[in-house]
Coordinates of C-alpha atoms in Angstrom, one line a residue:
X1 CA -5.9 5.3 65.4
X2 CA -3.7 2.2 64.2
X3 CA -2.9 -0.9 66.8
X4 CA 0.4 0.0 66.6
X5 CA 0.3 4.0 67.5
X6 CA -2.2 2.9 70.0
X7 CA 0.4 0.8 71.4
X8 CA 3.2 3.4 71.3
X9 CA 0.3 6.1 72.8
X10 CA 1.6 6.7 76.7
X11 CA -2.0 7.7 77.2
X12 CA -4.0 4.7 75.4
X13 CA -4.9 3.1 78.6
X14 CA -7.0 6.2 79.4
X15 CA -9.5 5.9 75.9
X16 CA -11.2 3.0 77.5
X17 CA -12.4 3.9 80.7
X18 CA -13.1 6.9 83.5
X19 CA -9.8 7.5 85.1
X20 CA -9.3 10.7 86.1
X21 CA -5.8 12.0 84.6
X22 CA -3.1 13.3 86.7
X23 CA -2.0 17.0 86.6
X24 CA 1.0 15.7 84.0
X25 CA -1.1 13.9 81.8
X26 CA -3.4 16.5 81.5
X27 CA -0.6 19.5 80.5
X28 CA 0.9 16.3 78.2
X29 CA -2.5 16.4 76.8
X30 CA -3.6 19.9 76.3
X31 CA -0.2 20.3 74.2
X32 CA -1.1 17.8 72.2
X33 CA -4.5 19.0 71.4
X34 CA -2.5 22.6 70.6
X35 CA -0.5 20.7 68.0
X36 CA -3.2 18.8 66.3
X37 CA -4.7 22.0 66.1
X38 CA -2.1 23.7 64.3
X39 CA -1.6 20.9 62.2
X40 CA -5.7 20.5 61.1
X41 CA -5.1 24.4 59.9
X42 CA -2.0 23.8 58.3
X43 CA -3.8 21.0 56.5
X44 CA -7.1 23.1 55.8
X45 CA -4.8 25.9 54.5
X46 CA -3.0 23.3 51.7
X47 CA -6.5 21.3 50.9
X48 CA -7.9 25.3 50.1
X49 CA -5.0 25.9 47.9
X50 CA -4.9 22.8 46.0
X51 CA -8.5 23.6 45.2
X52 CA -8.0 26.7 44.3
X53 CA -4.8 25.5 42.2
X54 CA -7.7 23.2 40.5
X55 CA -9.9 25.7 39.8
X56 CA -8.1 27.7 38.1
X57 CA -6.4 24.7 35.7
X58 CA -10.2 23.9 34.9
X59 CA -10.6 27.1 34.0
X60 CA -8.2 26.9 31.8
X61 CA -9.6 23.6 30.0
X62 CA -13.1 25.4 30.0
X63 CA -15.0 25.0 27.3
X64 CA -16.0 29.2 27.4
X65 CA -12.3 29.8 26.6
X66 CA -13.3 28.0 23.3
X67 CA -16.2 29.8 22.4
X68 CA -15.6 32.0 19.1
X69 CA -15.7 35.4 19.6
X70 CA -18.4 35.7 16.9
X71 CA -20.6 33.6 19.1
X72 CA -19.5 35.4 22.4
X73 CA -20.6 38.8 20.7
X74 CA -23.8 37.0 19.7
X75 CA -24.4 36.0 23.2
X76 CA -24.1 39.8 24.3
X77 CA -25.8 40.8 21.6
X78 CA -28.7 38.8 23.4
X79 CA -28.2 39.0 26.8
X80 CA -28.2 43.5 26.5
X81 CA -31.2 45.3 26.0
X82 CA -31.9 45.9 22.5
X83 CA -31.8 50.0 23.2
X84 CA -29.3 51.0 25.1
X85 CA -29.7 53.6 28.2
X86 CA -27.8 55.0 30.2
X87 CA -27.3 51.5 32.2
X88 CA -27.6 49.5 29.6
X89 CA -24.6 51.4 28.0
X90 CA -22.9 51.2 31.4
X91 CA -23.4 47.0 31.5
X92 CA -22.1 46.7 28.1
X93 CA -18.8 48.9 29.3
X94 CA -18.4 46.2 32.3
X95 CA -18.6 43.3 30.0
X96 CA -15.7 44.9 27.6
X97 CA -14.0 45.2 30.7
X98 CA -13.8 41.6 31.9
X99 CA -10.9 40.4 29.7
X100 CA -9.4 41.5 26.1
X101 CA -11.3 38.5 24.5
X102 CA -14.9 39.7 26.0
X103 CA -13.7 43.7 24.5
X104 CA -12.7 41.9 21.1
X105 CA -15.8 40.0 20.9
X106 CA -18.3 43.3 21.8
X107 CA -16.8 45.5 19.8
X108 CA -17.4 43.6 16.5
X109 CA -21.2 43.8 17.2
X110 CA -22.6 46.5 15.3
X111 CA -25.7 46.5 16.5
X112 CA -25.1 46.6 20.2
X113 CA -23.2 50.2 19.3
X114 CA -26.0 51.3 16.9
X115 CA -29.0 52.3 19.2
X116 CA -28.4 55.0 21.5
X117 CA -31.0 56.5 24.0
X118 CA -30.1 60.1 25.7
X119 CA -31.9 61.8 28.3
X120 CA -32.0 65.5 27.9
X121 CA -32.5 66.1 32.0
X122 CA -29.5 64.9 32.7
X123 CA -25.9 65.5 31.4
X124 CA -25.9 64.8 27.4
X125 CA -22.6 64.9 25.6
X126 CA -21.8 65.4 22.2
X127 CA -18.6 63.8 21.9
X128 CA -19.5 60.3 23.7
X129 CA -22.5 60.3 21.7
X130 CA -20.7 60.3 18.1
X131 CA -17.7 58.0 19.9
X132 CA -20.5 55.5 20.4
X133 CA -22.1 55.3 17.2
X134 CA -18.8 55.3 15.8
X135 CA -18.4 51.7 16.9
X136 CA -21.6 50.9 15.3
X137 CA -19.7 50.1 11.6
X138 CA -22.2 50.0 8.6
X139 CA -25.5 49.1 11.1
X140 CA -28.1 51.5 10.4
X141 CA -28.0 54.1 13.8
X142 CA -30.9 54.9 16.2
X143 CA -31.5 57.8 18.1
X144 CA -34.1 57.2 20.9
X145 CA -34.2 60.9 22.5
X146 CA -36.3 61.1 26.1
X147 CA -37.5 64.4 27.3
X148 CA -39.9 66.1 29.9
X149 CA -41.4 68.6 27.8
X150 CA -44.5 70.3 29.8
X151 CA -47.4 72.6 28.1
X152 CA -45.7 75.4 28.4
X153 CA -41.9 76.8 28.9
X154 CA -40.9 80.0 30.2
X155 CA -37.8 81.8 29.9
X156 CA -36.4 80.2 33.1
X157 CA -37.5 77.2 31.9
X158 CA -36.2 76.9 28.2
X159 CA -37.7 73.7 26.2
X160 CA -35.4 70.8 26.5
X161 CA -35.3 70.3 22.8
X162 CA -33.7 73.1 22.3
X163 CA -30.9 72.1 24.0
X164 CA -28.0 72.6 21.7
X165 CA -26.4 69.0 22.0
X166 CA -29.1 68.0 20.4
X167 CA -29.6 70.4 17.8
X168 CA -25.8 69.3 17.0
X169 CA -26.1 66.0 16.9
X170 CA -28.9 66.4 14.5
X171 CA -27.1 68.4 12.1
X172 CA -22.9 67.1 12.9
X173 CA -23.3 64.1 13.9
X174 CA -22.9 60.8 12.3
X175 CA -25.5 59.7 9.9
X176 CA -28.8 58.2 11.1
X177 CA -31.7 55.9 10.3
X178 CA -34.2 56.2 12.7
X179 CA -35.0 59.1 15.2
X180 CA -37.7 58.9 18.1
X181 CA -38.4 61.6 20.7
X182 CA -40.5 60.6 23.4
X183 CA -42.8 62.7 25.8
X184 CA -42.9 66.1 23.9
X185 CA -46.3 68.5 22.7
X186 CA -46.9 69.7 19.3
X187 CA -45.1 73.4 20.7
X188 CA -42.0 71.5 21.5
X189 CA -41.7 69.3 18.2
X190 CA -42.0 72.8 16.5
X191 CA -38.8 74.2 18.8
X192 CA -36.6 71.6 17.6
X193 CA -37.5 72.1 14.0
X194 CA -36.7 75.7 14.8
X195 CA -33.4 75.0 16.0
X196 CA -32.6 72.5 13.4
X197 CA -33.4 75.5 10.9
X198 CA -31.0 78.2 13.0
X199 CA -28.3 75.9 13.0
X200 CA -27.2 74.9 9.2
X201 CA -24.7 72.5 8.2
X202 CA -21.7 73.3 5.7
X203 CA -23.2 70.7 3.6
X204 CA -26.9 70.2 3.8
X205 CA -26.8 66.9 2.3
X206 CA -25.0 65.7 5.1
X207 CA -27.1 66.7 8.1
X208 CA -28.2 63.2 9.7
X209 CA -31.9 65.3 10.3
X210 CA -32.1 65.5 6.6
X211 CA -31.6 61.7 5.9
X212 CA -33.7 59.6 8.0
X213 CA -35.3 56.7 6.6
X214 CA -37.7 56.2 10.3
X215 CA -39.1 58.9 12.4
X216 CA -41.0 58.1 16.1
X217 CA -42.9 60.9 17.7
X218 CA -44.9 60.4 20.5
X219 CA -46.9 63.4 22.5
X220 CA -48.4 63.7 26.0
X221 CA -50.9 65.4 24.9
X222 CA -52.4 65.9 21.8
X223 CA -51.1 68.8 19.2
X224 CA -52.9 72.1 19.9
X225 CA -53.7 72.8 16.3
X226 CA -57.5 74.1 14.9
X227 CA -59.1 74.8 11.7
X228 CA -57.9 73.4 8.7
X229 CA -55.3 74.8 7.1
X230 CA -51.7 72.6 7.1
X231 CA -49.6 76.0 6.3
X232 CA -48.5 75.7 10.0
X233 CA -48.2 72.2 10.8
X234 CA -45.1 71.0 12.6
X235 CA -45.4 67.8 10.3
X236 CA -44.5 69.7 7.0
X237 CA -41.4 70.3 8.2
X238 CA -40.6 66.1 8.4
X239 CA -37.7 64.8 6.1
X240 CA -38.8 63.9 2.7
X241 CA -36.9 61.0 3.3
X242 CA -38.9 59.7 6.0
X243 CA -40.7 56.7 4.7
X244 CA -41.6 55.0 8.1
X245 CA -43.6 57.0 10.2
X246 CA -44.7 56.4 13.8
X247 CA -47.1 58.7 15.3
X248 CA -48.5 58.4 19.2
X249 CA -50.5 60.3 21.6
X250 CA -50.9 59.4 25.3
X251 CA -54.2 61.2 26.0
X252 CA -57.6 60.5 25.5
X253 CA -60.1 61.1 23.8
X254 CA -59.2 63.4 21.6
X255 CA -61.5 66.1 20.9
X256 CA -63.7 66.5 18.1
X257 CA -62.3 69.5 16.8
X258 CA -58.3 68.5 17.4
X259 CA -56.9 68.0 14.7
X260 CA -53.5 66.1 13.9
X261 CA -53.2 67.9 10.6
X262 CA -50.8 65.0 9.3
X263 CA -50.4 66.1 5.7
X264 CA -51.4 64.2 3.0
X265 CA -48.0 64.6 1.0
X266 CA -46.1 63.4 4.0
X267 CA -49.2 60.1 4.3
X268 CA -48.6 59.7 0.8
X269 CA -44.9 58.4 0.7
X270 CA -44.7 56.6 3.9
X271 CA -44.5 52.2 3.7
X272 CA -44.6 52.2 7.3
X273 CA -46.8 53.6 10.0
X274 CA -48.4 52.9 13.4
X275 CA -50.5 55.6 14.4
X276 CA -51.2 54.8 18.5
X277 CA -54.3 57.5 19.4
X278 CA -57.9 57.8 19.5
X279 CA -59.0 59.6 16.3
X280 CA -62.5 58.8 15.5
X281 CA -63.3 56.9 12.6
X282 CA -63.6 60.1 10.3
X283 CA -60.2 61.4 11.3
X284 CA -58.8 57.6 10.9
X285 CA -60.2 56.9 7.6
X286 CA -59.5 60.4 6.0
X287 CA -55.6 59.9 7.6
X288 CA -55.9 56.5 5.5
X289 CA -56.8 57.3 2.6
X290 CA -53.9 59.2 1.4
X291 CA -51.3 56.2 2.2
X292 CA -51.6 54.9 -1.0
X293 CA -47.8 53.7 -0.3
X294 CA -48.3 52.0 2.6
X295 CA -46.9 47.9 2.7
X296 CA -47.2 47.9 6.7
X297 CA -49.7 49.3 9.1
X298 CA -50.1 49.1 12.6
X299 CA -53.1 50.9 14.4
X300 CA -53.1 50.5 18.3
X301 CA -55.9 51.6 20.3
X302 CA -54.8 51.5 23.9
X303 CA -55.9 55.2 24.5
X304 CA -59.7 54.9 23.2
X305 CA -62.8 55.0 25.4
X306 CA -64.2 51.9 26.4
X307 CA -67.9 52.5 25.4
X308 CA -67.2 53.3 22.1
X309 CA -70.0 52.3 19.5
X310 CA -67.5 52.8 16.0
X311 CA -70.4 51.0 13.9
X312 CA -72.9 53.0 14.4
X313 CA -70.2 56.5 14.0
X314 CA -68.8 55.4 11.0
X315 CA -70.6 57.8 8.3
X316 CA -72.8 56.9 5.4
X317 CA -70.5 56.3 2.2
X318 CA -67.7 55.9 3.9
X319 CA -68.0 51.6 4.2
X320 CA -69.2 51.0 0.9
X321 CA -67.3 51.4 -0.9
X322 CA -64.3 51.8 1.4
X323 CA -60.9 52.3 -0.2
X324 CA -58.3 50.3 -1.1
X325 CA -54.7 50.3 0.0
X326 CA -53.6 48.2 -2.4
X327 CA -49.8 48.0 -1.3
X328 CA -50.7 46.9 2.2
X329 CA -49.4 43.2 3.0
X330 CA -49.1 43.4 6.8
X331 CA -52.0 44.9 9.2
X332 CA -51.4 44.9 12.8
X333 CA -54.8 46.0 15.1
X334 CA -53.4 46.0 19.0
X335 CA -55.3 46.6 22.4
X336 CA -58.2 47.3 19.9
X337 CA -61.3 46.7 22.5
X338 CA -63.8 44.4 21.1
X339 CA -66.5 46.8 19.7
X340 CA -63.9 48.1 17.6
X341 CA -64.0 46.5 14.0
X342 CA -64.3 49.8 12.0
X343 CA -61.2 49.7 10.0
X344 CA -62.6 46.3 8.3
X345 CA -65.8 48.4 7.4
X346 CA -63.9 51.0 5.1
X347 CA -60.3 49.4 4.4
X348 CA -59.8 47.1 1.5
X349 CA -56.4 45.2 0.8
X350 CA -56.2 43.0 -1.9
X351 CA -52.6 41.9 -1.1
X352 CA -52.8 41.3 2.3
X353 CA -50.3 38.6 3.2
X354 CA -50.5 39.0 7.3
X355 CA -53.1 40.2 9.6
X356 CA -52.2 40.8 13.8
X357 CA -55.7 40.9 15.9
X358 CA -54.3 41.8 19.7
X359 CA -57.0 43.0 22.0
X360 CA -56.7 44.5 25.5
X361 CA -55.6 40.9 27.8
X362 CA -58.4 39.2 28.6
X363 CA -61.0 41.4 27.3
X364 CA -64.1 39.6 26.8
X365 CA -65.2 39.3 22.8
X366 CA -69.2 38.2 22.7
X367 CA -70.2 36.1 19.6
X368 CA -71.0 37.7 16.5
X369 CA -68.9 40.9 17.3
X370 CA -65.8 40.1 15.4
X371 CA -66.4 37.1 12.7
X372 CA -68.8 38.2 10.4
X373 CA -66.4 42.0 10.2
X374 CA -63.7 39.8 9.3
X375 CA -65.5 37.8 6.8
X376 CA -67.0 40.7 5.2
X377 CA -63.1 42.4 4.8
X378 CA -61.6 39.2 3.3
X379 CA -64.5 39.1 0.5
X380 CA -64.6 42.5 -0.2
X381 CA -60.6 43.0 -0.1
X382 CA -60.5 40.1 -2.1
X383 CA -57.4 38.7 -0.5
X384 CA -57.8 34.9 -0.4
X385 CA -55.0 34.8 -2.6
X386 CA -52.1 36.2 -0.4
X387 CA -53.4 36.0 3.0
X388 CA -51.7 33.6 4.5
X389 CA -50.8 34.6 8.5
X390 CA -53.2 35.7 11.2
X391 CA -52.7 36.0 14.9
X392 CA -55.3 36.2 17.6
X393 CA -53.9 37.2 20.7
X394 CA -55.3 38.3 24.7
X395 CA -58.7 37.5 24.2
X396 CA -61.6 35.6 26.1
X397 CA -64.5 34.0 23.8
X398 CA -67.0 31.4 23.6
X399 CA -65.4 28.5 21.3
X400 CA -68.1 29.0 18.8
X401 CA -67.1 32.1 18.1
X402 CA -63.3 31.1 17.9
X403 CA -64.2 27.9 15.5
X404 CA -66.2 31.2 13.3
X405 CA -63.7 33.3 13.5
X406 CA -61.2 30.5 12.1
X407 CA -63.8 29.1 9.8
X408 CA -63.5 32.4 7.6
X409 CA -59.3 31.6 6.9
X410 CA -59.0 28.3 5.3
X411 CA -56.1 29.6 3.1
X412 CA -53.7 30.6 6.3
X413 CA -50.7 28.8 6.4
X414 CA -49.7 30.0 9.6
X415 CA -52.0 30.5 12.5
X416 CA -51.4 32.1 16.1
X417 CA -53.4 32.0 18.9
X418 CA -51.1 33.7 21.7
X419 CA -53.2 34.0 25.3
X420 CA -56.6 33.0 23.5
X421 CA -58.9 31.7 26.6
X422 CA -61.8 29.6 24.6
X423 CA -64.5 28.5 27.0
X424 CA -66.8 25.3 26.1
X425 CA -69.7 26.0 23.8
X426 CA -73.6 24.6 25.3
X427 CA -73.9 24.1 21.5
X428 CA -72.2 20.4 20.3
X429 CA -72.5 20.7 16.5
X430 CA -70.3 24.3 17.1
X431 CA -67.7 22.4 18.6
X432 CA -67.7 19.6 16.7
X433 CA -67.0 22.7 14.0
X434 CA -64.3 24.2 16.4
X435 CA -62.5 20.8 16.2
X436 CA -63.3 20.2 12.5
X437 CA -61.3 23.4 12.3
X438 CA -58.4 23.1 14.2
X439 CA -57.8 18.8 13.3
X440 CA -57.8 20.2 9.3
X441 CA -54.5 22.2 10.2
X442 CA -51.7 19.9 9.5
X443 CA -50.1 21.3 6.3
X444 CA -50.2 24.8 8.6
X445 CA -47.7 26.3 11.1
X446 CA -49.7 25.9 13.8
X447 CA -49.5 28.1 17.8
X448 CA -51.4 26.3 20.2
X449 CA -53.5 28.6 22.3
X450 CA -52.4 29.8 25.7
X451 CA -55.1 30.0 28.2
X452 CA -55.2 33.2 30.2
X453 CA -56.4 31.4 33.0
X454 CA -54.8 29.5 35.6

């Protein structure tokens, strides 16, 4: 308070000491309080709107007003899930429906319309399917199809691929690229090709089934096939214009007389594959021998038993020579455990360009296990030349063995080693080599190792 409102205060005399104030003084004063009050809220309430008032002009001057709608439909295109569920596809709905300017920069995006994933348990609509991918412009369209397909189905229980939505969209719908159903037995695949036979087009040509360039199949268990004879495989009923091809099976082992009965005509014109099962190494190397096409191969071995010896089950004849695949430029090996090198003991590819080593995380690889295989497949695939990329990744290993392993690629121009856990070597003059290694790798695009360890 001022000298002078002090002055002019009737009650001033009473801020500076005890005395008790008189019945008046007190009602004076308990007014007073009342009105200062009213007039602190009254004051509160102005200061909040004047900051709201400002908030909403420097929203108006923000800078994300500014951003290009190109860019704004890049940063959804980033911030979504690449395949879109059934919340994914609701999330992207709610961002159209912030503002005009968030709708007009979505929409535009091709991509985010161009990968669909249905689930056949629940509610799967023809119409909304199509209006989706109708959004999706010239971007090549996905269909990502999830079912819960058991052994067997009864006539109460009908097979959900035969559910005629689907059979529809397969043969109505828009065009498509790539096709994956997920969770479904060798009896099931077969009921979907049925229907897609019942139910013809007006136009064969045009049936998206009859066009796809990528096809994804993965089983929970594997086909139910014997004996030898392709006349009734499932798989001789795929597109011819299926060129990549992505087979997986989510059991183990599988049994010495299961067969996946993959035909070689079908093997034959693929460029892509990833096969994801555990086929013994007669089964694997007989699978690859017919893709004579093949520019891209990924083999994943997260399904196969742990105390696998493949050296010693890899039959006589079938290493040396080995064949060659002599369009393959990129091999990808994933959760291969570390026994597993038999695919560098019969596969030769002379125009290898990258090559993906991923084991299980933080499997342990002993010394000697994986070097001298890899050496051996670069000399005998010949592949100095073209090889220029290799990853290491989710592995444990003595650092000799790394500083070998790297010792065998001089020529790579780009080197990855992604979780790679290197422990220190009793040995000096094998770490010197390690670090002989590694310091000689200026000119390359080099990944430092992450340790897997804290």
């Amino acid at each position: 308070m001022s000298i002078v409102d002090a002055m002019d205060d009737p009650y001033s005399y009473l801020f500076s000491n005890n005395v008790v104030p008189s019945a008046v003084e007190a009602g004076s004063m308990e007014l007073e309080i009342a009105e200062l009050e009213n007039a602190i809220c009254e004051l509160q309430s102005q200061l909040q709107e004047r900051r709201r008032r400002l908030r909403q002009r420097l929203g108006i001057l923000s800078s994300v007003r500014r951003i290009p709608l190109e860019v704004l439909g890049e940063i959804f295109n980033l911030a979504l899930p690449a395949l879109l569920d059934r919340q994914g596809r609701a999330a992207l709905l709610k961002v159209c429906l912030v503002c005009r300017a968030w709708r007009d920069a979505a929409l535009p995006k091709h991509r985010l319309w161009s990968r669909v994933q249905v689930d056949l348990d629940t509610a799967l609509s023809y119409e909304k399917v199509v209006a989706w991918h109708c959004r999706s412009g010239g971007m090549r369209r996905a269909l990502f199809v999830i079912t819960n397909c058991r052994d067997s189905h009864s006539a109460d229980i009908p097979c959900p691929l035969q559910h005629p939505t689907l059979a529809k969209l397969l043969t109505e719908g828009l065009s498509l690229d790539h096709i994956s159903i997920d969770n479904v037995n060798h009896q099931c695949f077969g009921n979907i090709l049925a229907s897609l036979a019942y139910r013809k087009a007006e136009n064969p040509a045009l049936r998206p089934w009859d066009s796809i360039r990528s096809l994804a199949l993965t089983f929970h268990r594997g086909p139910n096939e014997s004996g030898n004879a392709l006349e009734d495989s499932a798989f001789l009923h795929i597109p011819s214009s299926v060129s990549s091809f992505k087979l997986a099976v989510n059991t183990f082992p599988l049994d010495a007389d299961t067969h996946l009965h993959v035909p070689p005509s079908l093997l034959a014109r693929l460029t892509t594959i990833h096969f994801s099962c555990d086929w013994d190494v007669t089964q694997l190397a007989t699978a690859l021998r017919h893709c004579v096409n093949v520019q891209k191969l990924t083999i994943c071995y997260r399904n196969m038993a742990r105390d696998r010896n493949s050296v010693d089950s890899i039959p006589t004849g079938l290493s040396d020579p080995g064949f060659v695949l002599t369009n393959l430029h990129t091999l990808h090996l994933r959760e291969i455990p570390t026994a597993v090198t038999e695919v560098f003991q019969f596969l030769r590819a002379p125009a290898l360009t990258e090559l993906r080593i991923q084991f299980d995380s933080g499997d342990w690889l002993y010394q000697g296990e994986l070097a001298p295989a890899l050496k051996d497949f670069v000399k005998k695939s010949r592949c100095e030349a073209t090889l220029r990329s290799f990853c290491l990744k989710g592995v444990c290993l003595v650092t000799e063995e790394l500083a070998d392993i790297l010792w065998n690629f001089p020529f790579v121009t780009k080197l990855t080693l992604d979780l790679v856990d290197p422990f220190e070597s009793t040995s000096s003059s094998d770490m010197r080599r390690f670090f002989f290694t590694t310091s000689a790798l200026p000119r390359r695009q080099f990944r430092p190792a992450v340790s897997a360890s804290p």
